[in-house]
GROMACS .gro file of C-alpha atoms in nm:
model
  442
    1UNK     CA    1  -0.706  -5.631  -0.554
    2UNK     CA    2  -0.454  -5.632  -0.271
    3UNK     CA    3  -0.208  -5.811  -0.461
    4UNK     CA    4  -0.247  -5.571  -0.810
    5UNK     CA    5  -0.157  -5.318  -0.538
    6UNK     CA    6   0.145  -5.454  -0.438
    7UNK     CA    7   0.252  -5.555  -0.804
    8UNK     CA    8   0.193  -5.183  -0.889
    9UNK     CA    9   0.411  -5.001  -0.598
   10UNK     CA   10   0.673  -5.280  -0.661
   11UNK     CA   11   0.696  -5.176  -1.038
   12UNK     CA   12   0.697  -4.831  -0.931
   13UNK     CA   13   0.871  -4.780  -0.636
   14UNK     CA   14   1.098  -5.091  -0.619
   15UNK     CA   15   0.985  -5.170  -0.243
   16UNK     CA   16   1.135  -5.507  -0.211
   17UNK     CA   17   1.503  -5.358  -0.319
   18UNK     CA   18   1.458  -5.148  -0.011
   19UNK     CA   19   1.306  -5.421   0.235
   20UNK     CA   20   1.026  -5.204   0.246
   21UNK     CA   21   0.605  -5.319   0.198
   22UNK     CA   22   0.311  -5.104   0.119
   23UNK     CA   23   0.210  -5.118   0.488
   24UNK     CA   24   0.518  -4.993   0.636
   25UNK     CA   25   0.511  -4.725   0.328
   26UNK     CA   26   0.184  -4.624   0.392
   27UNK     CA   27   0.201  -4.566   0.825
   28UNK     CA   28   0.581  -4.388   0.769
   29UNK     CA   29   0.344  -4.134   0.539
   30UNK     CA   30   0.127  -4.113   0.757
   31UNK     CA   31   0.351  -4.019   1.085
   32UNK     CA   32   0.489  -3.804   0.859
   33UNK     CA   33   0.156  -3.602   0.817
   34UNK     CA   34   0.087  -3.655   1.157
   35UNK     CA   35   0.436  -3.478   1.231
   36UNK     CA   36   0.423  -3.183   1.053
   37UNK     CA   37   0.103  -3.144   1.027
   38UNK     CA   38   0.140  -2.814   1.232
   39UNK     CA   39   0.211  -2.601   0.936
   40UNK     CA   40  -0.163  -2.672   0.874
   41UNK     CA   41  -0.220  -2.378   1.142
   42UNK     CA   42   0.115  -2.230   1.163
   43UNK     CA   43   0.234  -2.118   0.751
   44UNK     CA   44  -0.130  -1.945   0.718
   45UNK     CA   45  -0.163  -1.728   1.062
   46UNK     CA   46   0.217  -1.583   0.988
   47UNK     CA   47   0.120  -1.497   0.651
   48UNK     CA   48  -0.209  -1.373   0.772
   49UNK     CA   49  -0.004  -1.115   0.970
   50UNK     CA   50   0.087  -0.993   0.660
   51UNK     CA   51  -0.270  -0.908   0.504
   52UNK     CA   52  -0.303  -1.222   0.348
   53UNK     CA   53  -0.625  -1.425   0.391
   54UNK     CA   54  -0.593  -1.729   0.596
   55UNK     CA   55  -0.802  -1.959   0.424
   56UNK     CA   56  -0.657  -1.888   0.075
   57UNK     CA   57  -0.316  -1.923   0.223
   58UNK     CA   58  -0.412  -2.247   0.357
   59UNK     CA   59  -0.570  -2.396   0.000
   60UNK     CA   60  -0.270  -2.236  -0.172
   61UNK     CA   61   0.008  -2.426   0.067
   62UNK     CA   62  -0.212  -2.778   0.087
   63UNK     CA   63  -0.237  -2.801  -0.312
   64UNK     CA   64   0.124  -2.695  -0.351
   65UNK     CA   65   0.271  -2.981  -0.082
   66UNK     CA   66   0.037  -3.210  -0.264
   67UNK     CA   67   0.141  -3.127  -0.643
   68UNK     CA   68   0.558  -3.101  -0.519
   69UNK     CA   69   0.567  -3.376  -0.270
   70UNK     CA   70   0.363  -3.598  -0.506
   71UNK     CA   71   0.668  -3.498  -0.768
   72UNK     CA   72   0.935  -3.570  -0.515
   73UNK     CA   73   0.799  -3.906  -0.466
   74UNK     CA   74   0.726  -4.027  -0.833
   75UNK     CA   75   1.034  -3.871  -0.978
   76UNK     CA   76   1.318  -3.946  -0.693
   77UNK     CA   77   1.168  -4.237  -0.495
   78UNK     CA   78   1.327  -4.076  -0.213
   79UNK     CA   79   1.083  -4.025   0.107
   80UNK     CA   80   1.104  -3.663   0.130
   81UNK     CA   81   0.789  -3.405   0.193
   82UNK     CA   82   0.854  -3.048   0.064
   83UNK     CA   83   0.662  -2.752   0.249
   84UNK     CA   84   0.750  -2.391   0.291
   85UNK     CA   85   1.068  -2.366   0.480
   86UNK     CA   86   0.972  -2.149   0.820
   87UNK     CA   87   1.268  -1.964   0.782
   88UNK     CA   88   1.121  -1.841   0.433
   89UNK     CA   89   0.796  -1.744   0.606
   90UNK     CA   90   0.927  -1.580   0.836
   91UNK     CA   91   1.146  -1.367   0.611
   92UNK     CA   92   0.838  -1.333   0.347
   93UNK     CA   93   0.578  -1.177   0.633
   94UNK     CA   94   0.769  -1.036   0.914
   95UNK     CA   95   1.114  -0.891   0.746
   96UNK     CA   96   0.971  -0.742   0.447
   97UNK     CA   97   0.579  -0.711   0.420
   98UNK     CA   98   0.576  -0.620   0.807
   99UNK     CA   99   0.913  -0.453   0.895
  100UNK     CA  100   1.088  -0.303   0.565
  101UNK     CA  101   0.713  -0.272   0.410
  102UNK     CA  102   0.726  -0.425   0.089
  103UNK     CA  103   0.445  -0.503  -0.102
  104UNK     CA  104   0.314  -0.854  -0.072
  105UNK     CA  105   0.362  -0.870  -0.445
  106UNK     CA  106   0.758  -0.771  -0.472
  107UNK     CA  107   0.791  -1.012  -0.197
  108UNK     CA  108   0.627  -1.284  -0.400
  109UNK     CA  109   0.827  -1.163  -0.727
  110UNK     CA  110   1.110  -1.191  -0.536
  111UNK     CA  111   1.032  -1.563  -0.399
  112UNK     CA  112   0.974  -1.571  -0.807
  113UNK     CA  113   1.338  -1.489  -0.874
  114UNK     CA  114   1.505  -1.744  -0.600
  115UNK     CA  115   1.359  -1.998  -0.732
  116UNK     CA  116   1.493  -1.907  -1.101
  117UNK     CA  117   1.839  -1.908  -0.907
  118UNK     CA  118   1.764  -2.228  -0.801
  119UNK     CA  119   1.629  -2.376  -1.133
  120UNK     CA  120   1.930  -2.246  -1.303
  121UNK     CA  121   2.199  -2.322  -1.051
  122UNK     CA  122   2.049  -2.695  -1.091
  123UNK     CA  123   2.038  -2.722  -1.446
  124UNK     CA  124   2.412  -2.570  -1.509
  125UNK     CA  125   2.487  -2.803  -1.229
  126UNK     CA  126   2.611  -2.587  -1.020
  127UNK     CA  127   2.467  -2.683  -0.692
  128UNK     CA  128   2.579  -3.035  -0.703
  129UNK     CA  129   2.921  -2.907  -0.778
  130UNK     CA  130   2.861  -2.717  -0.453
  131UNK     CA  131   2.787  -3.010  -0.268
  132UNK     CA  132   3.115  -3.177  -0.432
  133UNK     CA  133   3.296  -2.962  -0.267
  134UNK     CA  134   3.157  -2.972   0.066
  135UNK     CA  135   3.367  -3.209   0.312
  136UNK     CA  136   3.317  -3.530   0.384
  137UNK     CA  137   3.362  -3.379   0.782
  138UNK     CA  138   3.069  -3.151   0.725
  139UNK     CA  139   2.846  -3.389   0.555
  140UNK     CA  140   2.859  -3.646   0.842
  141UNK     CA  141   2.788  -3.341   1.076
  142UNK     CA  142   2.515  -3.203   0.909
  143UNK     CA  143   2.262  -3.531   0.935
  144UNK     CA  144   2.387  -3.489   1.359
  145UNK     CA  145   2.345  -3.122   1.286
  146UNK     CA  146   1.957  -3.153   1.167
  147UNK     CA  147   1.885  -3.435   1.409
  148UNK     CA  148   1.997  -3.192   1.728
  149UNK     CA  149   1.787  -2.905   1.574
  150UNK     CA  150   1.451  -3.165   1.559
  151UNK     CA  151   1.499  -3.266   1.906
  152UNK     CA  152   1.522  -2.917   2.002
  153UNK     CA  153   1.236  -2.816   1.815
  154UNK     CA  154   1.067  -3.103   2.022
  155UNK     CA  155   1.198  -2.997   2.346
  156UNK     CA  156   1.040  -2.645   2.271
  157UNK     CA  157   0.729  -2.801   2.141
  158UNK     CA  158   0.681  -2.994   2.415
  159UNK     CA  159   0.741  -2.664   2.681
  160UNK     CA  160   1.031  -2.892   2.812
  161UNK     CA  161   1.286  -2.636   2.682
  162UNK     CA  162   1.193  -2.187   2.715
  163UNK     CA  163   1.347  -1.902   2.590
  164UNK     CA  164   1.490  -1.708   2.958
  165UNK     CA  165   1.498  -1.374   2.904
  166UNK     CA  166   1.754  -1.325   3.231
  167UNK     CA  167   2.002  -1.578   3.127
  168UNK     CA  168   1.955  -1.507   2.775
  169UNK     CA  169   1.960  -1.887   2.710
  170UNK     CA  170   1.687  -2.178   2.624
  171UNK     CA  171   1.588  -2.318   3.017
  172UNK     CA  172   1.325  -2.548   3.134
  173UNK     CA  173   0.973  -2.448   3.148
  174UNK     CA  174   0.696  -2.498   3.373
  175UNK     CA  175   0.725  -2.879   3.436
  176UNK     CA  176   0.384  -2.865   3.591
  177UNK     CA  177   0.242  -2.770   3.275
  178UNK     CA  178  -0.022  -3.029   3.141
  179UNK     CA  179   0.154  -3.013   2.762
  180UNK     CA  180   0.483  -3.098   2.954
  181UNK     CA  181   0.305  -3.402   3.145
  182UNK     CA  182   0.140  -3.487   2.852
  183UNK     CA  183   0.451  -3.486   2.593
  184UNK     CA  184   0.645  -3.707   2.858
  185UNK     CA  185   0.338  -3.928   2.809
  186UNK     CA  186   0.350  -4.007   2.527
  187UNK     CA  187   0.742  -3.966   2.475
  188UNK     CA  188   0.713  -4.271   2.771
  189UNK     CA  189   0.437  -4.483   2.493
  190UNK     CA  190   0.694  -4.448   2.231
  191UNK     CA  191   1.028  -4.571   2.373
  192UNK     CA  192   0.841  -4.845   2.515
  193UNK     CA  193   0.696  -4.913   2.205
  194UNK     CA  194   1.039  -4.877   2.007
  195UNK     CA  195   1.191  -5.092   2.325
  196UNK     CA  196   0.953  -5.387   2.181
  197UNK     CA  197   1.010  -5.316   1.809
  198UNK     CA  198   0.633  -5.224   1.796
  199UNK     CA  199   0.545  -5.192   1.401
  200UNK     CA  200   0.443  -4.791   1.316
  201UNK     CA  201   0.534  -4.718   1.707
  202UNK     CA  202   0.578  -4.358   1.604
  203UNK     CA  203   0.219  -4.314   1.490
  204UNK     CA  204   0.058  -4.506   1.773
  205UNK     CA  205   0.267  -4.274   2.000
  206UNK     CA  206   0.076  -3.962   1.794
  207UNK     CA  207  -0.279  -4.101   1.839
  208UNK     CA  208  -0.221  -4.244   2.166
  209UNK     CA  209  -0.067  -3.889   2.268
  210UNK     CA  210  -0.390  -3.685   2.100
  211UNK     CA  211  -0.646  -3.976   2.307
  212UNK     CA  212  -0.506  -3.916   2.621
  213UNK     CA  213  -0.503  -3.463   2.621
  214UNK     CA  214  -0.872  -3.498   2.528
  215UNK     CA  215  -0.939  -3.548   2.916
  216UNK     CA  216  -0.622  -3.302   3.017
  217UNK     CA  217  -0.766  -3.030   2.797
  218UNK     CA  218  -0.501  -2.999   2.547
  219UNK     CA  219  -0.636  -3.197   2.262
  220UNK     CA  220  -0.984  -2.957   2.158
  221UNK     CA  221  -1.258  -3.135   1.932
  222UNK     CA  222  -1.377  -2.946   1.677
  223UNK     CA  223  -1.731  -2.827   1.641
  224UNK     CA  224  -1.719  -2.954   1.288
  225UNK     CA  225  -1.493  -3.224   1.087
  226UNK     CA  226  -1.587  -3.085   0.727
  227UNK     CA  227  -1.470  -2.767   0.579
  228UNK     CA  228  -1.504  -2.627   0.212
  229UNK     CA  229  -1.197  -2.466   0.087
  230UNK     CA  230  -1.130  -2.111   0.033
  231UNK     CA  231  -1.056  -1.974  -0.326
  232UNK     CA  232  -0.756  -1.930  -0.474
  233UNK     CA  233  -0.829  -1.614  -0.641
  234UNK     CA  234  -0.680  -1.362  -0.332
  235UNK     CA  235  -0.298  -1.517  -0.386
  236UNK     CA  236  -0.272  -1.667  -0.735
  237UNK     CA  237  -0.034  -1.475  -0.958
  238UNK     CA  238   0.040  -1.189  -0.694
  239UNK     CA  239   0.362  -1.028  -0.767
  240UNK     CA  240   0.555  -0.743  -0.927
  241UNK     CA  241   0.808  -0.861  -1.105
  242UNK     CA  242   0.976  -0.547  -1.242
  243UNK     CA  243   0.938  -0.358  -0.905
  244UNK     CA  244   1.170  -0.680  -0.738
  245UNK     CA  245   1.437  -0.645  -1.005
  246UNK     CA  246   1.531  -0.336  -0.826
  247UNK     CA  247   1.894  -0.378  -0.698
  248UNK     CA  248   1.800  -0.261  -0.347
  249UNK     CA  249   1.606  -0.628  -0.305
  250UNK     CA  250   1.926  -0.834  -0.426
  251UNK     CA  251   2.001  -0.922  -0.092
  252UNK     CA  252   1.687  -1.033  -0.027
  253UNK     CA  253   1.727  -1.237  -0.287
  254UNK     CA  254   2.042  -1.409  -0.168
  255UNK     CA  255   1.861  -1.445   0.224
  256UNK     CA  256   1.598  -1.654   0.044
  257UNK     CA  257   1.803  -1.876  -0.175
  258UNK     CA  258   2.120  -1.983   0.080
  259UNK     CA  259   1.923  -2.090   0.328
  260UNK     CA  260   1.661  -2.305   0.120
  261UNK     CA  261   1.975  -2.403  -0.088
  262UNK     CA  262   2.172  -2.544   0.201
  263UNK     CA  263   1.890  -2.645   0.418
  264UNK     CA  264   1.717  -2.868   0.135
  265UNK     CA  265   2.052  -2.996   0.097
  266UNK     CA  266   2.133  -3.076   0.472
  267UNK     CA  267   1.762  -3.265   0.507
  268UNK     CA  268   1.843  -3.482   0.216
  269UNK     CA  269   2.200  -3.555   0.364
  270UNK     CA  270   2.090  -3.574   0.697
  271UNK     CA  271   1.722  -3.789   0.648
  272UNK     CA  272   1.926  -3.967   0.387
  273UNK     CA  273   2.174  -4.082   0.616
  274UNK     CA  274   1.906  -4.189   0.856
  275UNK     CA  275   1.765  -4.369   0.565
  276UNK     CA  276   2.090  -4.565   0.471
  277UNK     CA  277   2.110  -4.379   0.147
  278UNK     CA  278   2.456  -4.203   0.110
  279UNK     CA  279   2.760  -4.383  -0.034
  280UNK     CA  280   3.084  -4.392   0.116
  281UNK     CA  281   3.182  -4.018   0.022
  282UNK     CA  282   2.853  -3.881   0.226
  283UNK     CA  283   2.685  -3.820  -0.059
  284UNK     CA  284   2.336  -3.927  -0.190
  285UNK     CA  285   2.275  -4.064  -0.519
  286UNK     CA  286   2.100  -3.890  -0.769
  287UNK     CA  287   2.046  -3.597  -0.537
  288UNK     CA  288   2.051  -3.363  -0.868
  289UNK     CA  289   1.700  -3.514  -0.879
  290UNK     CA  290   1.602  -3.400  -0.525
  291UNK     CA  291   1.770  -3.051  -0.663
  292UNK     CA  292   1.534  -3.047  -0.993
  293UNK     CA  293   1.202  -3.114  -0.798
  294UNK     CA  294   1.286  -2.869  -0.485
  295UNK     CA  295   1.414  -2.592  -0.727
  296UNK     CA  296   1.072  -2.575  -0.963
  297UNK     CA  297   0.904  -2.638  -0.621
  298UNK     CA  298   1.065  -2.328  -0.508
  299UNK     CA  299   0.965  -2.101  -0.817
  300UNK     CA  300   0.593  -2.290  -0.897
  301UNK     CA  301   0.476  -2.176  -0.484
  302UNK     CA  302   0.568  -1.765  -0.558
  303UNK     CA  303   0.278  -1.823  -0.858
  304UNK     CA  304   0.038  -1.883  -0.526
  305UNK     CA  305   0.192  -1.642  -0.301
  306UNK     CA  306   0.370  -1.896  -0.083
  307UNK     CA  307   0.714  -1.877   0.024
  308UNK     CA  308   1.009  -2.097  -0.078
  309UNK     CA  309   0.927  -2.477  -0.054
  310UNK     CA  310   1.204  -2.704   0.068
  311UNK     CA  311   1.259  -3.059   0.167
  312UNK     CA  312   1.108  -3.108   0.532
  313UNK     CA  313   1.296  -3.192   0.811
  314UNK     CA  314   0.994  -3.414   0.966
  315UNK     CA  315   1.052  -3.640   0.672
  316UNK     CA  316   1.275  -3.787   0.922
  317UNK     CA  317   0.986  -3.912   1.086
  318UNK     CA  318   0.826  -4.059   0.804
  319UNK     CA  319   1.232  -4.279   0.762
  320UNK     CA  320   1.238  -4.323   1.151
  321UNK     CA  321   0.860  -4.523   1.089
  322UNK     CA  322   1.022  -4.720   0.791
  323UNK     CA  323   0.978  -4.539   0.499
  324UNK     CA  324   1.231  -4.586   0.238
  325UNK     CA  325   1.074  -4.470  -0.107
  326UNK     CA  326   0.833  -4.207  -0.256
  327UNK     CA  327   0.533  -4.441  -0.153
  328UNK     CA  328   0.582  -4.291   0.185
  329UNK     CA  329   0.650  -3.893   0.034
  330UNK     CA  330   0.292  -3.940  -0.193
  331UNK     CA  331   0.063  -4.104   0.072
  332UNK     CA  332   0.223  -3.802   0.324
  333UNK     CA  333   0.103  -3.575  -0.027
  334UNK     CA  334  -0.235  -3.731  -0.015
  335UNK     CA  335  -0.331  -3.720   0.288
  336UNK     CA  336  -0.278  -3.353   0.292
  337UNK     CA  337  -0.488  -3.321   0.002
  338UNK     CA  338  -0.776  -3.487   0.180
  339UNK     CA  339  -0.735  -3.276   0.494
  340UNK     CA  340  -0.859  -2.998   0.278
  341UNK     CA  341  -1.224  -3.107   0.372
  342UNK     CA  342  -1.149  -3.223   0.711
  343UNK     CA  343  -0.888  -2.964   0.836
  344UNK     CA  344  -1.025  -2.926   1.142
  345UNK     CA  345  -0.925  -3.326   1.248
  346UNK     CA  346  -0.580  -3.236   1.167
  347UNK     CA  347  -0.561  -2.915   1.375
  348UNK     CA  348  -0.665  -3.102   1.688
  349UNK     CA  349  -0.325  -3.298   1.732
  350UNK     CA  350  -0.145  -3.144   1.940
  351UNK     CA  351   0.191  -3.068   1.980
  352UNK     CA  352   0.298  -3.228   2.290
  353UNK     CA  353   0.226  -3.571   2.100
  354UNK     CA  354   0.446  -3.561   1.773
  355UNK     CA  355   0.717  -3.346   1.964
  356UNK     CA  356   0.841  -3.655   2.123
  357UNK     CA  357   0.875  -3.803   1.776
  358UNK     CA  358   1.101  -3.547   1.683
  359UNK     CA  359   1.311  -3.578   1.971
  360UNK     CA  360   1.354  -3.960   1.915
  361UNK     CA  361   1.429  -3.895   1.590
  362UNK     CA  362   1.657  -3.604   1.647
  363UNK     CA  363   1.850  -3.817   1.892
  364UNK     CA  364   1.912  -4.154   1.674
  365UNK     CA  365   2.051  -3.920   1.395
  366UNK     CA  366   2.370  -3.830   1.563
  367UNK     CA  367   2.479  -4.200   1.528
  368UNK     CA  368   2.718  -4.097   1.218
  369UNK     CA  369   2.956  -3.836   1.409
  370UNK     CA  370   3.135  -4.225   1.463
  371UNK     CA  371   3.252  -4.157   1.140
  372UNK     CA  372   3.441  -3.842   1.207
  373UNK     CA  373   3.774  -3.832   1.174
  374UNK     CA  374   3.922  -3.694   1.574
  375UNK     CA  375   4.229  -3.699   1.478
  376UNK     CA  376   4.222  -3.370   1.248
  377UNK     CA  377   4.128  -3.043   1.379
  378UNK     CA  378   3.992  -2.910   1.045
  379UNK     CA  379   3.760  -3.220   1.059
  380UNK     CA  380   3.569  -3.239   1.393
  381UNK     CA  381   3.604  -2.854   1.460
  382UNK     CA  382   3.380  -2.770   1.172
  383UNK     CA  383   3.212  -3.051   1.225
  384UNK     CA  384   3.121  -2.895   1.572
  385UNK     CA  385   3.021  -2.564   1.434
  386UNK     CA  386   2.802  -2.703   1.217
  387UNK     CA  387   2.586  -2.918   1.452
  388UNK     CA  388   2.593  -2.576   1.724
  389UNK     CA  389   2.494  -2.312   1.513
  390UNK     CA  390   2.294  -2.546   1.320
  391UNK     CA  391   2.062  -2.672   1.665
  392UNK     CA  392   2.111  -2.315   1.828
  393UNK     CA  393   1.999  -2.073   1.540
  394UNK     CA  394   1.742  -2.285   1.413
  395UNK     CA  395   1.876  -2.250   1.097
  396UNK     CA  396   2.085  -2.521   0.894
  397UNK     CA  397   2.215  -2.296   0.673
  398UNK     CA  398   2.370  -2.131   0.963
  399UNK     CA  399   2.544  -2.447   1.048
  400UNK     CA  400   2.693  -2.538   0.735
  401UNK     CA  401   2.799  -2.166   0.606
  402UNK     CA  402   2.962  -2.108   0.938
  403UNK     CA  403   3.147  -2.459   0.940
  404UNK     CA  404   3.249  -2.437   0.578
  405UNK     CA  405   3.438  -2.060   0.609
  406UNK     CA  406   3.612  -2.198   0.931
  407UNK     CA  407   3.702  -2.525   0.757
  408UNK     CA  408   3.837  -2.302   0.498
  409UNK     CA  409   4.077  -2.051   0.711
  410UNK     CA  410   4.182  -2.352   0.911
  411UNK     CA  411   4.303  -2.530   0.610
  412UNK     CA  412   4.517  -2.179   0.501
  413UNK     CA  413   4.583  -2.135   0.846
  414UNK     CA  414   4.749  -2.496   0.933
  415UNK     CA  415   4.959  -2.445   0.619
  416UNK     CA  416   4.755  -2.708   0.440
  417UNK     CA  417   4.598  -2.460   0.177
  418UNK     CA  418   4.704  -2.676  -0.112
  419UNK     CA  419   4.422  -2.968   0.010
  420UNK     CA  420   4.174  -2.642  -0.115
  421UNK     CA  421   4.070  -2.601  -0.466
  422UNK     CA  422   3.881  -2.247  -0.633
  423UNK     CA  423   3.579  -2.361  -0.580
  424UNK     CA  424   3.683  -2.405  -0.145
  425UNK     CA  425   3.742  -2.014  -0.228
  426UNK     CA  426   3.460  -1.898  -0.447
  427UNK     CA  427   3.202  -2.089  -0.168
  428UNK     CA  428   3.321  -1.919   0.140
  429UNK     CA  429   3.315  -1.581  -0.030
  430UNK     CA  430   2.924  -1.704  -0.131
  431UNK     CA  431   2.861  -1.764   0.210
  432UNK     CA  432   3.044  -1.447   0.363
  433UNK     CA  433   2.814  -1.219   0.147
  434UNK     CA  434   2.545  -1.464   0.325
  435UNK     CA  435   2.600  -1.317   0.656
  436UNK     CA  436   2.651  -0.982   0.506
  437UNK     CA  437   2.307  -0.984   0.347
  438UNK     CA  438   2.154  -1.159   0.649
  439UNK     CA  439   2.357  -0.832   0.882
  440UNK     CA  440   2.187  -0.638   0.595
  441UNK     CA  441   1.848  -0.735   0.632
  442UNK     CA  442   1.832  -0.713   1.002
   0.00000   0.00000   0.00000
């Protein structure tokens, strides 16, 4: 039995070509689940603040990672788990249902229509003739870019890092805190267990980290391990389609697709290049299939009333376990299927103990910058921009729009406009209307 297994993931997934097995395959997916297993509780209370039921919310996102991520994995044999992007969820429950008071079902027509952008942009082939003309520079930044924003999402989920009001800057927290004692814990547990090469380190680290804040009071048991799921029937096929095609919501529009455009693009650059994936150009092969699966990803979740569905950055912890191919992305897909009926199990990791898996992660990504070229100012100081506003606004989209327009005027400006071609031009003036739309919204 064990060794039709095997036979079948080799045929499928080509696991010796990557000097990969169906163990190491199997505990990457799972740290991967175990990593971002927080959107579990996090995707449904947001949208719950915007009249949506919880427990629908939650069925809707769990079969919709499943069905995409399962996709990603079959079709690419690339690692990757797609969820809704944060950034999207935010956007989708707090800018417009809560704030500008749009209906939940414009908003969801209107998550509709970015993903037709995106599904049409991937078939003309547009968007990989974006990321042709994205710099080399910029591409080695981005995978240091995403790995500083993970560790700083760690930091923050691990109350090492606080927003200060006063200094109107992250800080430390309370380092008395138990999460904070706890998260070094287990931060402690992993580096020793990376120190000895310790197979699946980053999942014993999880565990280990969610045994020991049972005592401390952070890790909380549930009353009950089984849970039926809710219906469908409150979020399936809720939108208005003609009343989003009014002009007022274009910019909406464009403040859902750039940033899930660029940021699944900078997790499959960045995780790739974790992974070993990208040629000598930066790029990753066949990434038009990442583009295909993300893109009907993106227009399949507004049918369920979920936001935009990108590439995850915590898919870097699946790669950082030893995950190389879409075994990893479908046992990650399965295991969230499963945790339908036992949701409660997943809910009770706590953060303190995958934050310092992010961190690690975070940290070993910024090994490319190496690669940058120091001697050119239009290299490494849009390579710079892209890593700071990438980390600092919590947004990679941020990062790369900002580093590409500056890569852009310093080109012009160091009389060296003639190393540009139109489509250098027609990008920045993409991404300017960004910011506009983004100045717009706020």
């Amino acid at each position: 039995m064990n060794a039709w297994i095997s036979d079948a993931c080799e045929k499928q997934f080509h696991l010796s070509r990557f000097h990969s097995s169906v163990s190491t395959e199997v505990i990457a997916g799972l740290t991967t689940f175990a990593t971002m297993g927080y959107v579990l509780a996090v995707v449904p209370h947001m949208m719950g603040e915007a009249g949506l039921p919880g427990g629908a919310v939650l069925t809707a996102m769990v079969l919709m990672i499943f069905l995409t991520t399962m996709a990603m994995g079959l079709y690419t044999n690339r690692p990757f788990v797609l969820a809704p992007g944060m950034g999207s969820v935010a956007i989708f429950s707090i800018t417009l249902v809560q704030l500008q008071h749009v209906s939940v079902s414009i908003a969801s027509a209107i998550v509709f229509l970015s993903g037709i952008l995106f599904i049409l942009v991937t078939v003309l082939g547009i968007r990989k003739a974006i990321v042709m003309v994205i710099p080399k520079g910029i591409k080695i930044s981005i995978s240091a870019g995403v790995g500083m924003f993970l560790a700083v999402i760690g930091l923050r989920n691990a109350k090492l890092l606080a927003a200060n009001a006063k200094k109107v800057a992250l800080s430390f927290g309370d380092l008395t805190q138990p999460v904070v004692i706890l998260a070094m814990i287990t931060f402690i547990i992993l580096l020793a267990l990376q120190a000895r090469r310790v197979k699946g380190a980053a999942l014993i680290s999880i565990i280990a980290g969610t045994i020991i804040g049972i005592p401390m009071g952070i890790t909380k048991i549930p009353a009950t391990l089984f849970t039926m799921p809710d219906s469908l029937a409150p979020v399936f096929f809720n939108f208005d389609l003609f009343g989003a095609l009014d002009v007022k919501y274009l910019p909406y529009l464009f403040v859902f697709f750039l940033p899930d455009f660029f940021s699944s693009f900078g997790t499959a650059i960045g995780i790739g290049g974790k992974a070993g994936f990208l040629d000598k150009n930066g790029d990753l092969p066949d990434i038009d299939k990442v583009f295909q699966v993300d893109s009907v990803a993106a227009t399949l979740g507004s049918f369920f009333t979920i936001p935009v569905l990108i590439t995850y950055l915590e898919s870097g912890a699946g790669v950082e376990a030893g995950g190389r191919t879409g075994l990893t992305a479908i046992t990650t897909a399965v295991m969230f299927l499963l945790i339908l009926a036992v949701t409660p199990l997943a809910l009770m990791i706590p953060a303190a103990a995958t934050a310092p898996v992010l961190v690690y992660v975070g940290v070993s990504m910024m090994g490319g910058m190496k690669n940058l070229d120091y001697t050119d100012l239009c290299e490494y100081i849009p390579a710079f921009l892209c890593i700071a506003f990438t980390a600092f606004t919590f947004n990679i989209a941020n990062g790369i729009s900002v580093a590409f327009i500056a890569y852009v005027i310093m080109k012009i400006a160091s009389g060296r406009a003639s190393e540009l071609n139109k489509g250098h031009y027609l990008l920045a003036l993409l991404l300017a209307y960004y910011f506009y739309a983004i100045a717009g919204v706020k």
